[in-house]
Coordinates of N, CA and C in Angstrom, one line a residue:
X1 N 1.8 -44.5 -4.2 CA 1.6 -43.1 -4.7 C 2.8 -42.3 -4.4
X2 N 3.3 -41.7 -5.5 CA 4.5 -40.8 -5.3 C 4.1 -39.4 -5.4
X3 N 4.8 -38.6 -4.7 CA 4.6 -37.1 -4.8 C 6.0 -36.5 -5.1
X4 N 5.9 -35.4 -5.8 CA 7.1 -34.6 -6.1 C 7.7 -34.0 -4.9
X5 N 9.0 -33.8 -4.8 CA 9.6 -33.2 -3.7 C 9.2 -31.7 -3.6
X6 N 9.0 -31.2 -2.5 CA 8.7 -29.7 -2.4 C 9.9 -28.9 -2.8
X7 N 9.6 -27.8 -3.4 CA 10.6 -26.8 -3.8 C 11.0 -26.0 -2.6
X8 N 12.3 -26.0 -2.3 CA 12.8 -25.3 -1.1 C 13.7 -24.1 -1.4
X9 N 14.0 -23.9 -2.6 CA 14.9 -22.8 -2.9 C 14.0 -21.5 -3.0
X10 N 14.3 -20.5 -2.2 CA 13.4 -19.3 -2.2 C 13.3 -18.6 -3.5
X11 N 14.4 -18.5 -4.2 CA 14.4 -17.8 -5.5 C 13.6 -18.5 -6.5
X12 N 13.7 -19.8 -6.5 CA 12.9 -20.6 -7.4 C 11.4 -20.6 -7.1
X13 N 11.1 -20.5 -5.8 CA 9.7 -20.4 -5.4 C 9.1 -19.1 -5.9
X14 N 9.8 -18.0 -5.7 CA 9.4 -16.7 -6.2 C 9.3 -16.7 -7.7
X15 N 10.3 -17.2 -8.4 CA 10.3 -17.2 -9.9 C 9.0 -18.0 -10.4
X16 N 8.8 -19.1 -9.9 CA 7.6 -19.9 -10.3 C 6.3 -19.2 -10.0
X17 N 6.2 -18.6 -8.8 CA 5.0 -17.9 -8.4 C 4.7 -16.8 -9.3
X18 N 5.7 -16.0 -9.6 CA 5.5 -14.8 -10.4 C 5.2 -15.2 -11.8
X19 N 5.8 -16.3 -12.3 CA 5.5 -16.8 -13.7 C 4.0 -17.3 -13.7
X20 N 3.5 -18.0 -12.7 CA 2.1 -18.4 -12.7 C 1.2 -17.2 -12.7
X21 N 1.5 -16.2 -11.9 CA 0.7 -15.0 -11.8 C 0.6 -14.3 -13.2
X22 N 1.8 -14.2 -13.8 CA 1.8 -13.5 -15.1 C 1.0 -14.3 -16.2
X23 N 1.0 -15.6 -16.1 CA 0.3 -16.5 -17.0 C -1.2 -16.4 -16.8
X24 N -1.6 -16.3 -15.6 CA -3.0 -16.4 -15.3 C -3.8 -15.0 -15.1
X25 N -3.1 -14.0 -14.7 CA -3.7 -12.7 -14.5 C -3.8 -11.8 -15.7
X26 N -4.8 -11.0 -15.8 CA -5.0 -10.1 -16.9 C -4.2 -8.8 -16.5
X27 N -3.0 -8.7 -17.1 CA -2.1 -7.6 -16.8 C -1.9 -6.6 -18.0
X28 N -2.5 -6.9 -19.1 CA -2.2 -6.1 -20.3 C -2.4 -4.6 -20.2
X29 N -3.4 -4.3 -19.4 CA -3.7 -2.8 -19.3 C -2.8 -2.0 -18.4
X30 N -1.8 -2.7 -17.8 CA -0.9 -2.0 -16.9 C 0.5 -1.9 -17.6
X31 N 1.2 -0.8 -17.4 CA 2.5 -0.6 -18.0 C 3.5 -1.5 -17.2
X32 N 4.7 -1.6 -17.7 CA 5.6 -2.6 -17.1 C 5.9 -2.3 -15.6
X33 N 6.1 -1.1 -15.3 CA 6.4 -0.7 -13.9 C 5.2 -1.1 -13.0
X34 N 4.0 -0.8 -13.5 CA 2.8 -1.1 -12.7 C 2.5 -2.6 -12.6
X35 N 2.9 -3.3 -13.7 CA 2.7 -4.8 -13.6 C 3.5 -5.4 -12.5
X36 N 4.7 -4.9 -12.3 CA 5.5 -5.5 -11.2 C 4.8 -5.3 -9.8
X37 N 4.2 -4.2 -9.7 CA 3.4 -3.9 -8.4 C 2.2 -4.8 -8.3
X38 N 1.5 -4.9 -9.4 CA 0.2 -5.7 -9.4 C 0.6 -7.2 -9.2
X39 N 1.6 -7.7 -9.7 CA 2.1 -9.0 -9.5 C 2.4 -9.3 -8.0
X40 N 3.0 -8.3 -7.4 CA 3.3 -8.4 -6.0 C 2.0 -8.4 -5.1
X41 N 1.0 -7.6 -5.5 CA -0.2 -7.6 -4.8 C -0.9 -8.9 -4.9
X42 N -1.0 -9.5 -6.1 CA -1.6 -10.8 -6.3 C -0.8 -11.9 -5.5
X43 N 0.5 -11.8 -5.5 CA 1.3 -12.7 -4.7 C 1.0 -12.7 -3.3
X44 N 0.6 -11.5 -2.8 CA 0.4 -11.3 -1.3 C -1.0 -11.9 -0.9
X45 N -1.9 -12.0 -1.9 CA -3.3 -12.5 -1.5 C -3.7 -13.8 -2.2
X46 N -2.9 -14.2 -3.2 CA -3.3 -15.5 -3.9 C -4.4 -15.4 -4.8
X47 N -4.9 -14.2 -5.2 CA -6.1 -14.1 -6.0 C -5.8 -13.4 -7.3
X48 N -5.7 -14.1 -8.4 CA -5.3 -13.5 -9.7 C -6.4 -12.5 -10.2
X49 N -7.6 -12.7 -9.8 CA -8.7 -11.8 -10.2 C -8.6 -10.4 -9.6
X50 N -7.7 -10.3 -8.6 CA -7.5 -9.0 -8.0 C -7.1 -7.9 -9.0
X51 N -6.4 -8.3 -10.1 CA -6.0 -7.4 -11.1 C -7.1 -6.6 -11.7
X52 N -8.3 -7.2 -11.7 CA -9.4 -6.4 -12.3 C -9.9 -5.3 -11.4
X53 N -9.6 -5.3 -10.2 CA -10.0 -4.3 -9.2 C -9.0 -3.2 -8.9
X54 N -7.8 -3.4 -9.4 CA -6.7 -2.5 -9.1 C -6.7 -1.3 -10.1
X55 N -6.7 -0.1 -9.5 CA -6.6 1.1 -10.3 C -5.3 1.8 -9.9
X56 N -4.5 2.1 -10.9 CA -3.2 2.7 -10.8 C -3.1 4.0 -11.7
X57 N -2.8 5.1 -11.1 CA -2.6 6.3 -11.9 C -1.3 6.2 -12.8
X58 N -1.3 6.9 -13.8 CA -0.2 6.7 -14.8 C 1.2 6.9 -14.3
X59 N 1.3 7.9 -13.4 CA 2.6 8.2 -12.9 C 2.9 7.6 -11.5
X60 N 2.1 6.7 -11.0 CA 2.3 6.2 -9.6 C 3.6 5.6 -9.4
X61 N 4.0 4.6 -10.2 CA 5.2 3.8 -9.9 C 6.4 4.8 -10.0
X62 N 6.5 5.6 -11.0 CA 7.7 6.5 -11.1 C 7.7 7.5 -9.9
X63 N 6.6 8.1 -9.6 CA 6.5 9.1 -8.5 C 6.9 8.4 -7.2
X64 N 6.4 7.3 -6.9 CA 6.6 6.6 -5.6 C 8.1 6.2 -5.5
X65 N 8.6 5.7 -6.6 CA 10.0 5.2 -6.6 C 11.0 6.4 -6.4
X66 N 10.7 7.5 -7.1 CA 11.5 8.7 -7.0 C 11.5 9.3 -5.6
X67 N 10.3 9.2 -5.0 CA 10.2 9.7 -3.6 C 11.1 8.9 -2.7
X68 N 11.0 7.6 -2.8 CA 11.8 6.7 -1.9 C 13.3 6.9 -2.2
X69 N 13.7 7.1 -3.4 CA 15.1 7.3 -3.7 C 15.6 8.6 -3.2
X70 N 14.7 9.6 -3.1 CA 15.0 10.9 -2.5 C 15.0 10.9 -1.0
X71 N 14.7 9.8 -0.4 CA 14.7 9.7 1.1 C 13.4 10.0 1.8
X72 N 12.3 10.0 1.0 CA 11.0 10.3 1.6 C 10.6 9.2 2.6
X73 N 9.8 9.6 3.6 CA 9.3 8.5 4.5 C 8.1 7.8 4.0
X74 N 7.9 6.6 4.6 CA 6.7 5.9 4.3 C 5.8 6.0 5.5
X75 N 4.6 6.5 5.4 CA 3.7 6.7 6.5 C 2.6 5.7 6.4
X76 N 2.4 4.9 7.5 CA 1.5 3.7 7.5 C 0.4 4.0 8.4
X77 N -0.8 3.4 8.1 CA -2.0 3.6 9.0 C -2.0 2.7 10.2
X78 N -1.3 1.5 10.1 CA -1.3 0.6 11.2 C 0.0 -0.1 11.3
X79 N 0.3 -0.6 12.5 CA 1.6 -1.3 12.7 C 1.8 -2.5 11.8
X80 N 0.7 -3.2 11.4 CA 0.8 -4.3 10.5 C 1.4 -3.9 9.2
X81 N 1.0 -2.8 8.7 CA 1.6 -2.3 7.4 C 3.1 -2.0 7.6
X82 N 3.4 -1.3 8.7 CA 4.8 -0.9 9.0 C 5.7 -2.1 9.1
X83 N 5.2 -3.1 9.8 CA 6.0 -4.3 10.0 C 6.2 -5.1 8.7
X84 N 5.2 -5.0 7.8 CA 5.3 -5.7 6.5 C 6.3 -5.1 5.5
X85 N 6.7 -3.9 5.8 CA 7.6 -3.2 4.9 C 9.0 -3.8 5.2
X86 N 9.7 -4.2 4.1 CA 11.1 -4.7 4.3 C 12.0 -3.5 4.3
X87 N 12.5 -3.1 5.4 CA 13.3 -1.9 5.5 C 14.6 -2.0 4.8
X88 N 15.2 -3.2 4.7 CA 16.5 -3.3 4.0 C 16.3 -3.0 2.5
X89 N 15.1 -3.0 2.0 CA 14.9 -2.6 0.6 C 14.8 -1.1 0.4
X90 N 14.7 -0.4 1.5 CA 14.5 1.1 1.3 C 15.8 1.7 0.7
X91 N 15.7 2.4 -0.4 CA 16.9 2.8 -1.1 C 17.7 3.9 -0.4
X92 N 17.1 4.6 0.5 CA 17.8 5.7 1.2 C 17.7 5.6 2.7
X93 N 17.5 4.4 3.2 CA 17.3 4.3 4.7 C 16.1 5.0 5.1
X94 N 15.1 5.0 4.3 CA 13.8 5.7 4.6 C 13.2 5.3 5.9
X95 N 12.6 6.3 6.6 CA 11.8 6.0 7.8 C 10.5 5.4 7.3
X96 N 10.1 4.4 8.1 CA 8.8 3.7 7.9 C 8.1 3.9 9.2
X97 N 7.0 4.8 9.2 CA 6.4 5.3 10.4 C 4.9 4.9 10.5
X98 N 4.5 4.5 11.7 CA 3.1 4.5 12.1 C 3.0 5.2 13.4
X99 N 2.1 6.2 13.4 CA 2.0 7.1 14.6 C 0.8 6.8 15.4
X100 N 0.2 5.6 15.2 CA -1.0 5.2 15.9 C -0.9 5.2 17.4
X101 N 0.3 4.9 17.9 CA 0.5 4.8 19.4 C 1.2 6.1 19.9
X102 N 1.2 7.1 19.1 CA 1.7 8.4 19.7 C 0.8 8.9 20.8
X103 N 1.4 9.4 21.9 CA 0.6 9.8 23.0 C -0.5 10.9 22.7
X104 N -0.3 11.6 21.6 CA -1.3 12.6 21.3 C -2.5 12.1 20.6
X105 N -2.4 10.9 20.1 CA -3.5 10.4 19.2 C -4.8 10.2 19.9
X106 N -4.8 9.7 21.2 CA -6.1 9.4 21.9 C -6.8 10.8 22.1
X107 N -6.1 11.8 22.4 CA -6.7 13.1 22.7 C -7.3 13.7 21.4
X108 N -6.6 13.5 20.3 CA -7.2 14.0 19.0 C -8.4 13.2 18.7
X109 N -8.4 11.9 18.9 CA -9.5 11.1 18.5 C -10.7 11.4 19.4
X110 N -10.5 11.7 20.7 CA -11.6 12.1 21.6 C -12.2 13.4 21.2
X111 N -11.3 14.3 20.9 CA -11.7 15.7 20.6 C -12.6 15.7 19.3
X112 N -12.1 14.9 18.3 CA -12.8 14.9 17.0 C -13.9 13.8 16.9
X113 N -14.1 13.0 17.9 CA -15.0 11.9 17.9 C -14.7 11.0 16.7
X114 N -13.5 10.6 16.5 CA -13.1 9.8 15.4 C -12.2 8.6 15.8
X115 N -11.8 7.9 14.9 CA -10.9 6.7 15.2 C -9.5 7.2 15.5
X116 N -8.7 6.4 16.2 CA -7.3 6.6 16.4 C -6.6 6.6 15.0
X117 N -7.0 5.8 14.1 CA -6.3 5.7 12.8 C -6.5 7.0 12.1
X118 N -7.7 7.6 12.2 CA -7.9 8.9 11.5 C -7.1 10.0 12.3
X119 N -7.1 9.9 13.6 CA -6.5 11.0 14.4 C -5.0 11.1 14.1
X120 N -4.4 9.9 13.9 CA -2.9 10.0 13.7 C -2.5 10.7 12.4
X121 N -3.5 10.7 11.5 CA -3.2 11.3 10.2 C -2.9 12.8 10.4
X122 N -3.5 13.4 11.4 CA -3.2 14.8 11.8 C -1.8 15.0 12.1
X123 N -1.1 14.0 12.7 CA 0.3 14.1 13.1 C 1.2 13.9 11.9
X124 N 0.7 13.5 10.7 CA 1.5 13.2 9.6 C 1.9 14.6 8.9
X125 N 1.2 15.6 9.2 CA 1.3 16.9 8.4 C 2.7 17.3 8.1
X126 N 3.6 17.4 9.1 CA 4.9 17.9 8.9 C 5.8 16.9 8.1
X127 N 5.4 15.7 7.9 CA 6.2 14.7 7.1 C 5.5 14.4 5.8
X128 N 4.3 14.8 5.6 CA 3.5 14.4 4.5 C 3.9 14.8 3.1
X129 N 4.5 16.0 3.0 CA 4.9 16.5 1.7 C 5.9 15.6 1.0
X130 N 5.6 15.1 -0.1 CA 6.5 14.2 -0.9 C 6.6 12.8 -0.3
X131 N 5.8 12.4 0.7 CA 5.9 11.1 1.3 C 5.2 10.1 0.5
X132 N 5.4 8.8 0.8 CA 4.6 7.7 0.3 C 3.7 7.3 1.4
X133 N 2.4 7.3 1.2 CA 1.4 6.9 2.2 C 0.9 5.5 1.9
X134 N 0.9 4.7 2.9 CA 0.4 3.3 2.7 C -0.7 3.0 3.7
X135 N -2.0 3.0 3.2 CA -3.1 2.7 4.0 C -3.7 1.4 3.7
X136 N -3.7 0.4 4.6 CA -4.2 -0.9 4.3 C -5.3 -1.4 5.1
X137 N -5.6 -0.7 6.2 CA -6.6 -1.2 7.2 C -7.7 -0.2 7.4
X138 N -7.5 1.1 7.5 CA -8.4 2.0 8.1 C -9.0 3.0 7.0
X139 N -10.3 2.7 6.6 CA -10.9 3.7 5.7 C -10.9 5.1 6.3
X140 N -11.1 5.2 7.6 CA -11.2 6.6 8.2 C -9.8 7.3 8.0
X141 N -8.7 6.6 8.0 CA -7.4 7.2 7.8 C -7.4 7.8 6.3
X142 N -7.9 7.1 5.4 CA -7.9 7.5 4.0 C -8.8 8.7 3.8
X143 N -10.0 8.6 4.4 CA -10.9 9.8 4.4 C -10.2 11.0 5.0
X144 N -9.6 10.9 6.1 CA -9.0 12.0 6.8 C -7.8 12.6 6.0
X145 N -7.0 11.7 5.3 CA -6.0 12.2 4.5 C -6.5 13.0 3.4
X146 N -7.6 12.6 2.7 CA -8.2 13.4 1.7 C -8.7 14.8 2.2
X147 N -9.3 14.7 3.4 CA -9.7 16.0 4.0 C -8.6 17.0 4.2
X148 N -7.5 16.5 4.7 CA -6.3 17.3 5.0 C -5.7 17.9 3.7
X149 N -5.7 17.1 2.7 CA -5.2 17.6 1.4 C -6.1 18.7 0.9
X150 N -7.4 18.5 1.0 CA -8.4 19.5 0.6 C -8.2 20.8 1.4
X151 N -7.8 20.6 2.7 CA -7.6 21.8 3.5 C -6.3 22.5 3.3
X152 N -5.5 22.0 2.4 CA -4.2 22.6 2.1 C -3.0 22.0 2.6
X153 N -3.1 20.8 3.2 CA -1.9 20.1 3.7 C -1.0 19.7 2.6
X154 N 0.3 19.6 2.9 CA 1.3 19.2 1.8 C 0.9 17.9 1.2
X155 N 1.0 17.9 -0.1 CA 0.6 16.7 -0.9 C 1.7 15.6 -0.8
X156 N 1.4 14.3 -0.6 CA 2.3 13.3 -0.7 C 2.7 13.0 -2.1
X157 N 3.8 12.3 -2.3 CA 4.2 11.9 -3.7 C 3.3 10.8 -4.2
X158 N 2.8 9.9 -3.4 CA 2.0 8.8 -3.8 C 1.1 8.3 -2.6
X159 N -0.1 7.8 -3.0 CA -1.0 7.2 -2.0 C -1.3 5.8 -2.4
X160 N -1.0 4.9 -1.5 CA -1.5 3.5 -1.6 C -2.7 3.4 -0.8
X161 N -3.9 3.3 -1.4 CA -5.1 3.3 -0.7 C -5.8 2.0 -0.9
X162 N -5.6 1.1 0.0 CA -6.1 -0.3 -0.1 C -6.8 -0.8 1.2
X163 N -7.5 0.1 2.0 CA -8.1 -0.4 3.2 C -9.1 -1.5 2.9
X164 N -9.2 -2.4 3.8 CA -10.0 -3.6 3.7 C -11.3 -3.4 4.6
X165 N -12.4 -4.0 4.2 CA -13.5 -4.0 5.1 C -14.9 -3.8 4.5
X166 N -15.9 -3.7 5.4 CA -17.3 -3.7 5.0 C -17.9 -2.3 5.3
X167 N -17.3 -1.5 6.1 CA -17.9 -0.2 6.4 C -16.8 0.9 6.1
X168 N -17.1 1.6 5.0 CA -16.3 2.7 4.6 C -15.2 2.4 3.7
X169 N -14.8 1.1 3.6 CA -13.6 0.8 2.7 C -13.9 1.1 1.3
X170 N -15.1 0.6 0.8 CA -15.4 0.9 -0.6 C -15.5 2.4 -0.9
X171 N -16.2 3.1 0.0 CA -16.4 4.5 -0.2 C -15.1 5.3 -0.2
X172 N -14.2 5.0 0.8 CA -13.0 5.7 0.9 C -12.1 5.6 -0.4
X173 N -12.1 4.4 -0.9 CA -11.3 4.1 -2.1 C -12.0 4.7 -3.3
X174 N -13.3 4.7 -3.4 CA -14.0 5.4 -4.5 C -13.7 6.9 -4.5
X175 N -13.6 7.4 -3.3 CA -13.3 8.9 -3.2 C -11.9 9.2 -3.7
X176 N -11.0 8.4 -3.4 CA -9.6 8.6 -3.9 C -9.6 8.4 -5.4
X177 N -10.2 7.4 -5.9 CA -10.2 7.2 -7.4 C -10.9 8.3 -8.1
X178 N -12.0 8.7 -7.6 CA -12.8 9.8 -8.3 C -12.1 11.1 -8.3
X179 N -11.3 11.4 -7.2 CA -10.6 12.7 -7.1 C -9.3 12.5 -6.3
X180 N -8.2 12.1 -6.9 CA -7.0 11.9 -6.2 C -6.2 13.2 -5.8
X181 N -6.9 14.3 -6.1 CA -6.3 15.6 -5.6 C -4.9 15.9 -6.3
X182 N -4.7 15.4 -7.5 CA -3.5 15.7 -8.1 C -2.3 14.8 -7.6
X183 N -2.6 13.8 -6.8 CA -1.6 12.9 -6.3 C -1.6 11.5 -7.0
X184 N -0.5 11.0 -7.3 CA -0.4 9.7 -7.9 C -0.9 8.7 -6.9
X185 N -1.6 7.6 -7.3 CA -2.2 6.7 -6.4 C -2.3 5.3 -7.0
X186 N -2.5 4.4 -6.0 CA -2.9 3.0 -6.3 C -4.1 2.7 -5.4
X187 N -5.1 2.1 -5.9 CA -6.2 1.7 -5.0 C -6.8 0.3 -5.5
X188 N -7.4 -0.4 -4.6 CA -8.1 -1.6 -5.0 C -9.6 -1.4 -4.7
X189 N -10.4 -1.4 -5.8 CA -11.8 -1.2 -5.7 C -12.5 -2.4 -4.9
X190 N -13.6 -2.0 -4.2 CA -14.4 -3.0 -3.5 C -13.9 -3.2 -2.1
X191 N -14.3 -4.3 -1.5 CA -14.0 -4.6 -0.1 C -12.7 -5.1 0.2
X192 N -12.0 -5.7 -0.9 CA -10.7 -6.3 -0.6 C -9.6 -5.3 -0.4
X193 N -8.6 -5.7 0.3 CA -7.5 -4.8 0.6 C -6.7 -5.4 1.7
X194 N -6.1 -4.6 2.5 CA -5.5 -5.1 3.7 C -4.0 -4.7 3.9
X195 N -3.5 -5.0 5.1 CA -2.2 -4.5 5.4 C -1.1 -5.3 4.6
X196 N -1.3 -6.5 4.3 CA -0.4 -7.2 3.4 C -0.3 -6.6 2.0
X197 N -1.4 -6.2 1.5 CA -1.4 -5.6 0.2 C -0.6 -4.3 0.2
X198 N -0.9 -3.5 1.2 CA -0.3 -2.2 1.4 C 1.2 -2.3 1.5
X199 N 1.7 -3.2 2.4 CA 3.1 -3.3 2.5 C 3.8 -4.0 1.3
X200 N 3.1 -4.9 0.6 CA 3.6 -5.5 -0.6 C 3.8 -4.5 -1.7
X201 N 2.9 -3.5 -1.8 CA 3.0 -2.4 -2.8 C 4.3 -1.6 -2.5
X202 N 4.5 -1.3 -1.2 CA 5.7 -0.5 -0.9 C 7.0 -1.4 -1.2
X203 N 6.9 -2.6 -0.9 CA 8.1 -3.5 -1.2 C 8.4 -3.6 -2.7
X204 N 7.3 -3.7 -3.5 CA 7.5 -3.7 -4.9 C 8.1 -2.4 -5.5
X205 N 7.6 -1.3 -4.9 CA 8.2 0.0 -5.3 C 9.6 0.1 -5.0
X206 N 10.0 -0.4 -3.8 CA 11.4 -0.3 -3.3 C 12.3 -1.3 -4.0
X207 N 11.8 -2.5 -4.2 CA 12.7 -3.6 -4.6 C 12.3 -4.4 -5.8
X208 N 11.2 -4.0 -6.5 CA 10.7 -4.8 -7.6 C 10.3 -6.2 -7.3
X209 N 10.6 -7.1 -8.2 CA 10.1 -8.5 -8.0 C 11.3 -9.5 -7.7
X210 N 12.4 -8.9 -7.2 CA 13.4 -9.9 -6.9 C 12.9 -10.7 -5.7
X211 N 13.7 -11.8 -5.4 CA 13.2 -12.8 -4.4 C 13.2 -12.3 -3.0
X212 N 12.3 -11.3 -2.7 CA 12.1 -10.8 -1.4 C 10.8 -11.2 -0.8
X213 N 10.8 -11.7 0.5 CA 9.6 -12.1 1.1 C 8.8 -10.9 1.6

């Protein structure tokens, strides 16, 4: 029995992977810029049917890319999202921040009887205007972000709302989709999501589909 030699060239692996995704996924409803992001999300999870659950506002890709090019920070709900962002792709040396371990967070969480992920969102306020928000893990963070915007906090340029899970994930993303508060957004309906998807979306915005891991 003979087997073909494994492909070892990174660029060729990416090229073939993206070609397979484009051949198998239903991408026609997305514009070209959004398609690049959707392909990246599918590449991160290996599920071509994810395309059916992705909701992208019309101006999301342009708004998020313009924000990064202008030097806006990327605010992440968890360290896994922050570590998944490829900082060398950031077009303006953008800060990629997660404030989950800030000393103030535990006190805010205790005061408000909420999660640390939601509490850290309160610390985003001074950086939030024009930022790119990437939420891949914590529905409570997405709910709190929407609450702060409703209360008059500065609006981000774009929200990546893809928290994963069984409690609150569906509802938080449905709330974003139903009323994005005038903010460009990307969301994945249902229980699926995760830190890898959130960081992959940021990487696609920053670097497109070139051969970046």
